[in-house]
Amino acid sequence: MKKFISKFTVRRTKREINKLIDKAPENYINKLGVKCRFPEQVPNYYDTKETEQDKTIVQSIGELSKELKGITYLTSLVAPSYEFINIDKVQEYVDRRFTSAKGLSRYNIRKCLRSSDVALYEHIYGTRKTKKQYQFKTSKNENKARIDSIEALIHRNRLPTLSKVFKDCEIPDWYKDKSKFIAVCQKEVQIYKDIAELTLKLSGERELGKINLLANISKKHSKIVAFDSTVITLNYFEHLFRMNHPDQDILVATGSNKRDSEKVLSKFELTSEDNLNTIALCSDKMAEGVDLQKASVTVLLDMPSVLRVVEQRLGRIDRMDSIHKKILTYWPNDSDIYSLKGDQRLVEINDFVENTIGSNIKMPEELSYRHFQRTDSIQEMVQELKEYSEKDETWEGIHDSFQPIINLKEGDNAIIKESEYNQIKNTKATIKTRVSFLNSKSDWCFFALRGSETKSSRWYFIESNANNKIFTEYPEVCEKLREYINGTSEKKKWDDKHLKKYINILKDKEIQLLPPKKNRALIVAKNLLEKKIRGRKDDELKKRVMRKLLNLLNPKKESVDFESLADLWINVLQPRLTERRERNKIKRKVFNFESLIKGTAPNFIDFTTEELSEILEKCPVSENINTKIASCIIGIKSQF
């Protein structure tokens, strides 16, 4: 599938694009009429301001979280969509369900703590109680409290659903005994309440430190974008700004605050004339699909465990048409108790989550992506993200469809010099066709057909053998060129015999080289026309039109645009195919164009003379294929 998708993919890393820009900077102008390129990212680190007492409290929260069973992830134990190989795999599934429930509960607590104490309190008690406790306003939607979810299980007063598939498995007693299950739920509620009580004892210095950092940066930079994964944290930070820096212009851009989100898009876009020093507090809803290139600073208020999320956040201001030569990024240098190091064992459940239980319970989306591996220091994490971005690993397994072509002229394995390429590219003379003949280990031919305003150019490589196989995919053609062309290849004199041979091969296979659906449409059209001409049902006028249409399908007799001809036939054949599908709905058979020529199907298909005449009239005459050739290289087997 990845190989198939690569056929339609064109992508470049920022480094590659900057290299292209450097070759012709005058060709890259932004909306302001200024030359542009991707800016240089300058990483900065800031120490979070949690106190020693805060660290002790967080340590206690961590110890309490180890006692959690993860009840909310175990409300049912049903069989997955796939079949188990043996009983051992069934038991392994059950064991991991219980292990991952504990891990996910701890992961959520640590993630909330990295965001803010307010975020953790909301996770436990919900949005309404959190607003009341911390005395601030928020427009975000009510978040379902973890405690409420567990108390609902207690009130339901019954055991979780357990699939018969697991009847022979070892399952904790408390999961099968109702009184024990209720007792575990009650204990889980108490643990969360204890964690919430500890959360209220945190000093708040960590949150104030981030607010003061933003205020100080704003003195030197007009537009700042700051990201945090938790909406209520952003609302709380806005409250802290109002209390401590009332003159600072603050916008909170989240999914629940459309007014401020629209203001951010307006104030931070390239052509904005707004010069007020503004800080945009953004959720990850703003981390994709928006351009905020007037900003010169991105601050990570929390540290996501996933590289892709960080890359997307930084990418909002790291745009090719940025007005800044350099942009600053600020990374939180968390103390160990808050850092991602403590998450490493928890996020290792990723593979299991994705491959097994992900379809049965709602998982945190971030667990589906690659996590930071080098978490010993923030500096190592910055370097890991840099390597990740430069390798463009978000597209792992999917390649640029034009990269094999680019590699023919660039890099260590190029087969032509870029200076030679530029010499031809920049020439002002009109070259209709360039033909070269080379000595080779065997006979072969390469054709490059020129494109047009509506069609891309095409490359073909023909291996001269019994089948005269033609390669049409760029990677395959480039691989063949590398195989047959090397630094020792010698030029030969013009050889008309070989040139005509390969042009005839190309003509004979012109219809076969069409995209599959169009190729099938013309094959079916030819088959139907031949059968109709042999029949007695149609009059001579219609048969005369049919013969002309058959001649169009012979590349040796006519020069037509076969792609356009195929489109005309598809328009005629598709209604017939749809009609046949409708008649055979109950049989559940798969019908395609070839179904129209199988068995007695042709007897039920009729074309009007008007339909056939319209195809004949609309089919565009095309240049002969040999006039479309822009470049041709022919390898001729050496005699010695």
Tab-separated table of N, CA and C in Angstrom, residues 107 303-311 340 365-372 385 388:
chain	number	residue	atom	x	y	z
A	107	TYR	N	-0.258	7.240	33.124
A	107	TYR	CA	0.170	8.121	32.031
A	107	TYR	C	-0.656	9.406	32.017
A	303	MET	N	5.528	19.434	27.614
A	303	MET	CA	6.397	18.650	26.740
A	303	MET	C	5.689	17.390	26.293
A	304	PRO	N	5.139	17.366	25.067
A	304	PRO	CA	4.489	16.146	24.581
A	304	PRO	C	5.493	15.016	24.451
A	305	SER	N	5.031	13.798	24.614
A	305	SER	CA	5.930	12.655	24.488
A	305	SER	C	6.129	12.259	23.029
A	306	VAL	N	5.320	12.831	22.133
A	306	VAL	CA	5.313	12.428	20.728
A	306	VAL	C	6.036	13.454	19.861
A	307	LEU	N	6.969	12.974	19.042
A	307	LEU	CA	7.740	13.877	18.186
A	307	LEU	C	6.852	14.616	17.199
A	308	ARG	N	5.885	13.918	16.624
A	308	ARG	CA	5.035	14.525	15.594
A	308	ARG	C	4.304	15.745	16.123
A	309	VAL	N	3.835	15.664	17.376
A	309	VAL	CA	3.096	16.786	17.964
A	309	VAL	C	4.004	18.009	18.100
A	310	VAL	N	5.233	17.773	18.573
A	310	VAL	CA	6.174	18.891	18.725
A	310	VAL	C	6.492	19.501	17.361
A	311	GLU	N	6.730	18.649	16.377
A	311	GLU	CA	7.051	19.137	15.027
A	311	GLU	C	5.911	19.984	14.466
A	340	LEU	N	9.766	13.507	30.860
A	340	LEU	CA	9.318	12.351	30.087
A	340	LEU	C	10.047	11.073	30.481
A	365	GLU	N	-4.906	9.573	21.816
A	365	GLU	CA	-4.451	9.579	20.420
A	365	GLU	C	-2.932	9.589	20.303
A	366	GLU	N	-2.272	10.281	21.246
A	366	GLU	CA	-0.825	10.433	21.128
A	366	GLU	C	-0.073	9.109	21.241
A	367	LEU	N	-0.716	8.072	21.797
A	367	LEU	CA	-0.032	6.792	21.935
A	367	LEU	C	0.115	6.065	20.604
A	368	SER	N	-0.486	6.623	19.530
A	368	SER	CA	-0.412	5.983	18.222
A	368	SER	C	0.826	6.391	17.443
A	369	TYR	N	1.619	7.293	17.978
A	369	TYR	CA	2.743	7.839	17.209
A	369	TYR	C	4.066	7.605	17.924
A	370	ARG	N	5.128	7.904	17.203
A	370	ARG	CA	6.466	7.660	17.742
A	370	ARG	C	6.774	8.620	18.892
A	371	HIS	N	7.356	8.073	19.948
A	371	HIS	CA	7.685	8.865	21.133
A	371	HIS	C	9.169	9.213	21.156
A	372	PHE	N	9.488	10.234	21.923
A	372	PHE	CA	10.889	10.558	22.157
A	372	PHE	C	11.562	9.354	22.821
A	385	LEU	N	14.494	15.529	17.757
A	385	LEU	CA	13.472	16.111	16.888
A	385	LEU	C	14.091	16.625	15.598
A	388	TYR	N	14.720	13.697	13.409
A	388	TYR	CA	13.422	13.180	12.979
A	388	TYR	C	12.859	14.014	11.826
